[in-house]
Short mmCIF file of C-alpha atoms and ligand atoms in Angstrom, two decimals:
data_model
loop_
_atom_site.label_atom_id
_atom_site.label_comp_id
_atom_site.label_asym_id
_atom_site.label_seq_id
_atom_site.Cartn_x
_atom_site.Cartn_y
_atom_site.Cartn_z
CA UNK T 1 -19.70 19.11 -31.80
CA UNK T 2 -18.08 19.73 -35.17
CA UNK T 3 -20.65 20.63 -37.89
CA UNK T 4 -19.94 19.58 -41.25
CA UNK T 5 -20.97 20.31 -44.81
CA UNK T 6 -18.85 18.82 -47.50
CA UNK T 7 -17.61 15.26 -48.02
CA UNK T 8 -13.87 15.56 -47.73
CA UNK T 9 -14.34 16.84 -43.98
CA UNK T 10 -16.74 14.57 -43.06
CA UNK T 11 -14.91 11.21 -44.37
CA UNK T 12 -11.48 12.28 -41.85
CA UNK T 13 -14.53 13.55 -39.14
CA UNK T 14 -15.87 10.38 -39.02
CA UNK T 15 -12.97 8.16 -39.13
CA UNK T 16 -11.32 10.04 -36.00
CA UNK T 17 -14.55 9.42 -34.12
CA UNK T 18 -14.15 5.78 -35.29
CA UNK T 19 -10.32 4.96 -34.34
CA UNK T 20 -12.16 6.53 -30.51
CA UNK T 21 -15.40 4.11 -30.66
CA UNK T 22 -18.61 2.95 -32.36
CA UNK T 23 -20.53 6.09 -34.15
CA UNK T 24 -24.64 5.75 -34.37
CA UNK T 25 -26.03 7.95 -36.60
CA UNK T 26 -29.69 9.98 -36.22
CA UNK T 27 -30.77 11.67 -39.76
CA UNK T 28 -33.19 14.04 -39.48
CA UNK T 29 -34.88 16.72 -41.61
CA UNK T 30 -34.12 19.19 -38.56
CA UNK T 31 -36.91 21.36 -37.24
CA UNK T 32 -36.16 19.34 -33.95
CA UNK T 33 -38.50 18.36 -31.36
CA UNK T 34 -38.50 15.99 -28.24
CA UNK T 35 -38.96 13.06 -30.60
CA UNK T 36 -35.46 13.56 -32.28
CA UNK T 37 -33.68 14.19 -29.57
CA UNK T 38 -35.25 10.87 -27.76
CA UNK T 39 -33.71 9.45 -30.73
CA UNK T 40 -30.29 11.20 -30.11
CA UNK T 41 -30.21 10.15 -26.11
CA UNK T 42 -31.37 6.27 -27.16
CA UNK T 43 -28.28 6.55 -29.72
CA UNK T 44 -25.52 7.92 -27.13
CA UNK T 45 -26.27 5.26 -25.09
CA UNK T 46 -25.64 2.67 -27.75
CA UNK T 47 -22.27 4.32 -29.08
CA UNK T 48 -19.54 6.07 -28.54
CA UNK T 49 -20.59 8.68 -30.65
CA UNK T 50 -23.57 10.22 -32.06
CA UNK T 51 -23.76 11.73 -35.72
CA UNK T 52 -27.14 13.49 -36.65
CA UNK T 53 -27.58 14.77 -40.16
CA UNK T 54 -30.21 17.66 -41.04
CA UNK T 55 -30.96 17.40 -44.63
CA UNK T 56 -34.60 18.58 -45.95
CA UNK T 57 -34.27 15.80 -48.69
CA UNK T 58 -35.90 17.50 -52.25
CA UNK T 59 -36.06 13.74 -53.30
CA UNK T 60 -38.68 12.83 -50.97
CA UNK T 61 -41.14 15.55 -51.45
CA UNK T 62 -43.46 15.21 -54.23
CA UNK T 63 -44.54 18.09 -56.74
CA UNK T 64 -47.68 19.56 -54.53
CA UNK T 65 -45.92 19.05 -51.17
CA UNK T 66 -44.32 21.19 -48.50
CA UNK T 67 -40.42 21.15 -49.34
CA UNK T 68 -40.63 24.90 -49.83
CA UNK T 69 -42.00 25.45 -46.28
CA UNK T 70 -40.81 22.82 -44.38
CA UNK T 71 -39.93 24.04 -40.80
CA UNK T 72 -35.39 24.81 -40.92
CA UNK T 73 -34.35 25.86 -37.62
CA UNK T 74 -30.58 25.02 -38.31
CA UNK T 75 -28.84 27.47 -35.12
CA UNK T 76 -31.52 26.33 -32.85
CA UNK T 77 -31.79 22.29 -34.02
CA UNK T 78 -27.62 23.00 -33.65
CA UNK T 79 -27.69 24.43 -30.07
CA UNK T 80 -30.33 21.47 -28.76
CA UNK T 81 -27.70 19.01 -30.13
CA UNK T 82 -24.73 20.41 -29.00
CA UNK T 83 -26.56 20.39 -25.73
CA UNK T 84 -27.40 16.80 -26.24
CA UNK T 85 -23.70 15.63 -26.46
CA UNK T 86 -24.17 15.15 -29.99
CA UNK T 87 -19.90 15.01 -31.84
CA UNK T 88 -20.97 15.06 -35.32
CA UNK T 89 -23.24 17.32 -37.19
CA UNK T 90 -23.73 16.34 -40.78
CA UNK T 91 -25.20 19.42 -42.76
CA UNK T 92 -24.85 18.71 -46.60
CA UNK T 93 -26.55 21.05 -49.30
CA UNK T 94 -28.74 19.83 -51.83
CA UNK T 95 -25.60 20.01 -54.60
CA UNK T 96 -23.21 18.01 -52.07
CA UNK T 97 -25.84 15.53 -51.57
CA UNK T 98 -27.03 15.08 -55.21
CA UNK T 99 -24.59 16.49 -57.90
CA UNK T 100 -26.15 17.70 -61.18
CA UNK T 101 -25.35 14.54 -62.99
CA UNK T 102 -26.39 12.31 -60.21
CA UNK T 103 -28.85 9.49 -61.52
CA UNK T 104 -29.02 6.23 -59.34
CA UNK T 105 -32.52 5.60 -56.91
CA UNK T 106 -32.85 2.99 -54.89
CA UNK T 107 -36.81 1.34 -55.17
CA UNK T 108 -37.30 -1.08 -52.22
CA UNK T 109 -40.25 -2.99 -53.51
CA UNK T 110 -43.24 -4.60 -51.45
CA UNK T 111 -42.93 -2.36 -48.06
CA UNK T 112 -42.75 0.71 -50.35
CA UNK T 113 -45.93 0.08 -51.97
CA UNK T 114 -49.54 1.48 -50.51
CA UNK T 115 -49.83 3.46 -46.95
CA UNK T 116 -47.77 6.72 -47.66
CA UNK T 117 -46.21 5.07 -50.95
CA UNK T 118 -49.57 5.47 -52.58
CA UNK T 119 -50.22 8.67 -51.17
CA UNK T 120 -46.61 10.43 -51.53
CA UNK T 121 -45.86 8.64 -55.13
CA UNK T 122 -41.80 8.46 -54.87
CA UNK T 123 -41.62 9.19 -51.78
CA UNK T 124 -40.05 6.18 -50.43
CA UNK T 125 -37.38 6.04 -53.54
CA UNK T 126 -36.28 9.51 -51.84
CA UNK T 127 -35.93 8.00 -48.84
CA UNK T 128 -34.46 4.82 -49.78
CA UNK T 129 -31.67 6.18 -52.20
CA UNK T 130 -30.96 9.74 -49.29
CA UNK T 131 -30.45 6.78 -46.49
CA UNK T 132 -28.44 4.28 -48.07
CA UNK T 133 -26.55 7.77 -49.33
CA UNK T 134 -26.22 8.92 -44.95
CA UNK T 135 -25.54 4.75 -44.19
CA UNK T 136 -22.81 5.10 -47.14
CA UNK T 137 -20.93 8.86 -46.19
CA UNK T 138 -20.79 7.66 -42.16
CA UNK T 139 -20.68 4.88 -42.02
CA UNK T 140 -22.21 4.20 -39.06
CA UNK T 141 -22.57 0.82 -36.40
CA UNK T 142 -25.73 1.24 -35.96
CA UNK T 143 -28.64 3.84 -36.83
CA UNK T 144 -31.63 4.66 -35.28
CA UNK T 145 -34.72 5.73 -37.10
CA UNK T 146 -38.47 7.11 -35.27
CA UNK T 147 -41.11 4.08 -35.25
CA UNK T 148 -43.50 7.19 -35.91
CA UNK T 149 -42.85 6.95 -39.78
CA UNK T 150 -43.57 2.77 -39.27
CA UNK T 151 -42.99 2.23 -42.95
CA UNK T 152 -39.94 4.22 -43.85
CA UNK T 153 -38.44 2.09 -40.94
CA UNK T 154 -39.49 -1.19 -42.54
CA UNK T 155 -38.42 -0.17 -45.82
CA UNK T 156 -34.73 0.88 -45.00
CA UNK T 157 -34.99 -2.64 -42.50
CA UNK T 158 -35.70 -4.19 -46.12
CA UNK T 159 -32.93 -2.21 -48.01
CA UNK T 160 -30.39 -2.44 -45.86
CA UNK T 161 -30.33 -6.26 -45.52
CA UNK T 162 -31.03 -6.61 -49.64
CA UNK T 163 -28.17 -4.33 -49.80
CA UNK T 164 -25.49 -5.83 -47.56
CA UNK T 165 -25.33 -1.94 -46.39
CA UNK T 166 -22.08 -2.93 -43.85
CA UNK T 167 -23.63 -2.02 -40.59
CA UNK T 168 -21.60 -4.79 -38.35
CA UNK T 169 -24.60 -5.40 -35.83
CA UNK T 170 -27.77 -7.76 -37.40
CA UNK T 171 -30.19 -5.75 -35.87
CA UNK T 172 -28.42 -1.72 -36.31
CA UNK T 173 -31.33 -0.64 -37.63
CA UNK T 174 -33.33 0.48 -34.19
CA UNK T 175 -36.75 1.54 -34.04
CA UNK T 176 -37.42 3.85 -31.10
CA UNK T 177 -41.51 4.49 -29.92
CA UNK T 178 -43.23 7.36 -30.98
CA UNK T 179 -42.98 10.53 -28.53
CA UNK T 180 -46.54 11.88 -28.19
CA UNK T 181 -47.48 15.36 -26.99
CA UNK T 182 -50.24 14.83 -23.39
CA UNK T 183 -52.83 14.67 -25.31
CA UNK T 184 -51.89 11.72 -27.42
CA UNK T 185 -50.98 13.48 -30.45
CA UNK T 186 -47.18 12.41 -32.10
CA UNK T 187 -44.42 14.82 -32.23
CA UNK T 188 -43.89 15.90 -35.93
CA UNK T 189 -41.98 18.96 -37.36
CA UNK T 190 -45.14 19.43 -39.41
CA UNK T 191 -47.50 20.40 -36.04
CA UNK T 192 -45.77 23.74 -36.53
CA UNK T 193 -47.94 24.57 -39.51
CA UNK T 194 -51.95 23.87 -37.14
CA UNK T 195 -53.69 26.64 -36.07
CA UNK T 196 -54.76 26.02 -32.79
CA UNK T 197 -57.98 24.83 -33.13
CA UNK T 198 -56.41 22.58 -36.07
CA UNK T 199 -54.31 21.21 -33.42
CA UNK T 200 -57.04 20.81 -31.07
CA UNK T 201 -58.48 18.52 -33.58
CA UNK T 202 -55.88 16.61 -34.78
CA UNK T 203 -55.81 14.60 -31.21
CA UNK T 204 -58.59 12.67 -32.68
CA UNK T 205 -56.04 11.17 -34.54
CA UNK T 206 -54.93 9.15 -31.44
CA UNK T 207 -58.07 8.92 -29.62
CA UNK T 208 -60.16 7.57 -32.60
CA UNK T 209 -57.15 5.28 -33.09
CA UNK T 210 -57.41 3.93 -29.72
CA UNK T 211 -61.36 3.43 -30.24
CA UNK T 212 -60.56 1.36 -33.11
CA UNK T 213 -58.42 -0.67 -31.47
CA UNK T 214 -60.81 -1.45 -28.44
CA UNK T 215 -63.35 -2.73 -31.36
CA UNK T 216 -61.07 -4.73 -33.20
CA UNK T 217 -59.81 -6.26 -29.63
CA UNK T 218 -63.33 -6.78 -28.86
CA UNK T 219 -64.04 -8.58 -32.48
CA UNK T 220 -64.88 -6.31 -34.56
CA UNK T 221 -63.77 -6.56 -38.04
CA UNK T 222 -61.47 -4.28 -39.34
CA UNK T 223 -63.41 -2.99 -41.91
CA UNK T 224 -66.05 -1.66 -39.70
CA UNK T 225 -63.39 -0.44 -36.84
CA UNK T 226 -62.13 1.47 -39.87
CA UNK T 227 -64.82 2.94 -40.91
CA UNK T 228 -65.84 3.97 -37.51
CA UNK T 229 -62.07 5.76 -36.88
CA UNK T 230 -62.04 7.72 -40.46
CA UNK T 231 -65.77 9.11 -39.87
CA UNK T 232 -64.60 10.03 -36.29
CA UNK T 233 -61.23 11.92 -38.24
CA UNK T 234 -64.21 13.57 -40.38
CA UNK T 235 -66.16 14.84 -37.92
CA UNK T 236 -63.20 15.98 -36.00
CA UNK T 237 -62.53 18.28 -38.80
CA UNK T 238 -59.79 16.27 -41.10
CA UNK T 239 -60.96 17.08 -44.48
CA UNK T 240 -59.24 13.36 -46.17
CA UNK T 241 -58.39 10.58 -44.33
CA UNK T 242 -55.48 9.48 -46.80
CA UNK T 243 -55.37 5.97 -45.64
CA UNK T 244 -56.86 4.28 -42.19
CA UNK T 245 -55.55 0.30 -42.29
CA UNK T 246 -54.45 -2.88 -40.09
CA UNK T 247 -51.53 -4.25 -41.06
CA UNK T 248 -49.06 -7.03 -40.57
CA UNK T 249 -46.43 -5.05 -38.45
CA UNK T 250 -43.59 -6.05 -40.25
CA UNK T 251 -44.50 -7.63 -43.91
CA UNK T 252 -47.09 -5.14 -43.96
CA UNK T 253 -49.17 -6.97 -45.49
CA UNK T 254 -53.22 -6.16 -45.03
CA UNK T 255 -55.43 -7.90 -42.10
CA UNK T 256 -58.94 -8.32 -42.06
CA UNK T 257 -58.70 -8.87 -38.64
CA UNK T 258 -56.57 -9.12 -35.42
CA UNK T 259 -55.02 -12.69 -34.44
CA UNK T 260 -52.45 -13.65 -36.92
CA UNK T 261 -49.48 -12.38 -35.62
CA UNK T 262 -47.90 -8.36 -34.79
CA UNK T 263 -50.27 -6.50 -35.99
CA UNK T 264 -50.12 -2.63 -36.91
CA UNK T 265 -52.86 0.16 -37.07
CA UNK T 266 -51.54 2.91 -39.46
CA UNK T 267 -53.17 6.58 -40.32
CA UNK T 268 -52.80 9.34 -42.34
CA UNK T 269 -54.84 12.22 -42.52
CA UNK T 270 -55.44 15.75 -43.60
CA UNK T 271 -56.24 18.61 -42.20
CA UNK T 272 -56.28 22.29 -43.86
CA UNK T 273 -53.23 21.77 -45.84
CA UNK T 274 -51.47 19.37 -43.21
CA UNK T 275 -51.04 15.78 -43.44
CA UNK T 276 -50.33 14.11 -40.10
CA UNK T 277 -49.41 10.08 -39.69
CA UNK T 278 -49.31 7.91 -36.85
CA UNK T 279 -49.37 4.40 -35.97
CA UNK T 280 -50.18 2.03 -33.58
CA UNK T 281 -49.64 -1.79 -32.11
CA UNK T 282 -52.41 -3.86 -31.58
P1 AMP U 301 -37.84 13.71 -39.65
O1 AMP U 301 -36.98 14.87 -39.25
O2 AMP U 301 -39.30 14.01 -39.57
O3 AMP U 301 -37.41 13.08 -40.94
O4 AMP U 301 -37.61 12.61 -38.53
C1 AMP U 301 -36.31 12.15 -38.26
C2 AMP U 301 -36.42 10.91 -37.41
O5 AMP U 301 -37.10 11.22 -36.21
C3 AMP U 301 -37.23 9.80 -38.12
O6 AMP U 301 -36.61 8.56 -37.86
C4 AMP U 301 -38.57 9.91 -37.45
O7 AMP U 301 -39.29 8.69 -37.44
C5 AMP U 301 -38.16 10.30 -36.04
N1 AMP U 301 -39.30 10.94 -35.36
C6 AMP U 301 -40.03 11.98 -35.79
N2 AMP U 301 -41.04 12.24 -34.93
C7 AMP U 301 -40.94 11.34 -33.93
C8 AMP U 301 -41.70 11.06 -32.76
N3 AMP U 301 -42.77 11.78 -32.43
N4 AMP U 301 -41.31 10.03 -31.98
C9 AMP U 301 -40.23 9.26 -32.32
N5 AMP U 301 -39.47 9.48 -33.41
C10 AMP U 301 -39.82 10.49 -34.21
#
């Protein structure tokens, strides 16, 4: 595995793996866990090669949020992907990645808006204009992105086909389920900072999401199935319940109730100063 940190080196790194095969590309904000890596394994058996990049992107963090203290584990996230069969490692610093004068963002309207764009105001801009940045440096055939963060993946579905971003394959943008811990509750970097009762509690998230869903199969409306799932958060011990809704899986779009197509239960909550999402089909 070759890890790399400026652009020069990774431009001839990348285009010896290509002349060799197709390279799929994993970005991460390392602090890795079994979720990433199921990401990495699903990649090497699409490609030739798998490039991950490990970049805690300032651009997607907002003013009151966790940038400073996000989880970086760079020699151990290295050694799980060097075990992992991982050729590229793509390790840019903030300067490489955005130069002083840089000043282009990339807004994907419609998916970007409400969920965690109303809650994490910019958020998506960061994530929009850091990916189309990765898609850009490597590359890549295809690139596979965590259905645990359900939005980010429709918005960089939305800007990569607005875009023309040159991925060859129609559908390279590949959405792999969430991993979830035996107790239901989703792999994130961010389970690091729960106490253990905290992260007793937060698998309520799961198992009042799967309570809502059993109403909402059985008829209920969705406003009172989500009423019933952020009071169960509440009494679980989650201090805000950020956003609780049913949405069209893949427009987004709000449902009243279950029937009209793919359908999408998606949660965000708070506890002590942690914010935890997760998402479900219906
Ligand atoms: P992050 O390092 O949190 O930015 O995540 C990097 C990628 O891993 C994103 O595409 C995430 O959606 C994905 N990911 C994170 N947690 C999980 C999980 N529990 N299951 C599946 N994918 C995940």
């Amino acid at each position: 595995m070759q890890t790399i940190t400026q652009l020069d080196p990774l431009r001839s790194a990348v285009a010896a793996l290509k002349a060799d095969g197709p390279v799929a590309l994993v970005p991460t904000m390392g602090a890795l866990h079994e979720g990433h890596l199921t990401l990495v394994r699903e990649a090497a058996k699409r490609a030739a090669h798998v490039a991950v990049s490990i970049f805690v992107n300032p651009r997607q963090f907002g003013a009151n949020e966790d940038l400073d203290k996000y989880p970086r584990h760079l020699a151990a996230d290295s050694a799980l992907l060097e075990a992992a069969g991982v050729s590229l490692l793509w390790v840019p610093d903030a300067n490489v990645m955005y130069p002083p004068d840089f000043a282009t963002k990339v807004l994907v309207d419609g998916v970007s808006d409400g969920l965690c764009g109303a809650a994490r105001l910019g958020h998506f801009e960061g994530v929009a204009t850091v990916v189309c940045k990765l898609f850009n440096q490597i590359g890549p055939e295809l690139a596979l992105f965590g259905e645990k963060d359900w939005q980010q993946l429709a918005v960089i579905r939305r800007m990569a086909r607005d875009l023309d971003l040159t991925l060859p394959h129609a559908d390279a943008i590949i959405g792999v389920p969430i991993v979830r811990e035996a107790d239901g509750l989703a792999l994130s970097s961010r389970n690091a900072f729960l106490t253990p009762e905290q992260r007793q509690a937060a698998a309520a998230i799961p198992r009042a999401m799967q309570t809502a869903i059993a109403a909402l199969h059985a008829g209920s409306a969705a406003s009172s199935a989500l009423t019933g799932l952020q009071s169960e958060l509440r009494s679980a011990g989650f201090s805000t319940v950020d956003y609780a809704e049913l949405r069209d899986a893949e427009t987004l779009r709000p449902l009243t109730e279950i029937g009209e197509g793919p359908a999408r239960l998606l949660v965000a909550a708070r506890i002590g100063t942690t914010r935890l999402i997760d998402n479900m089909p219906l």
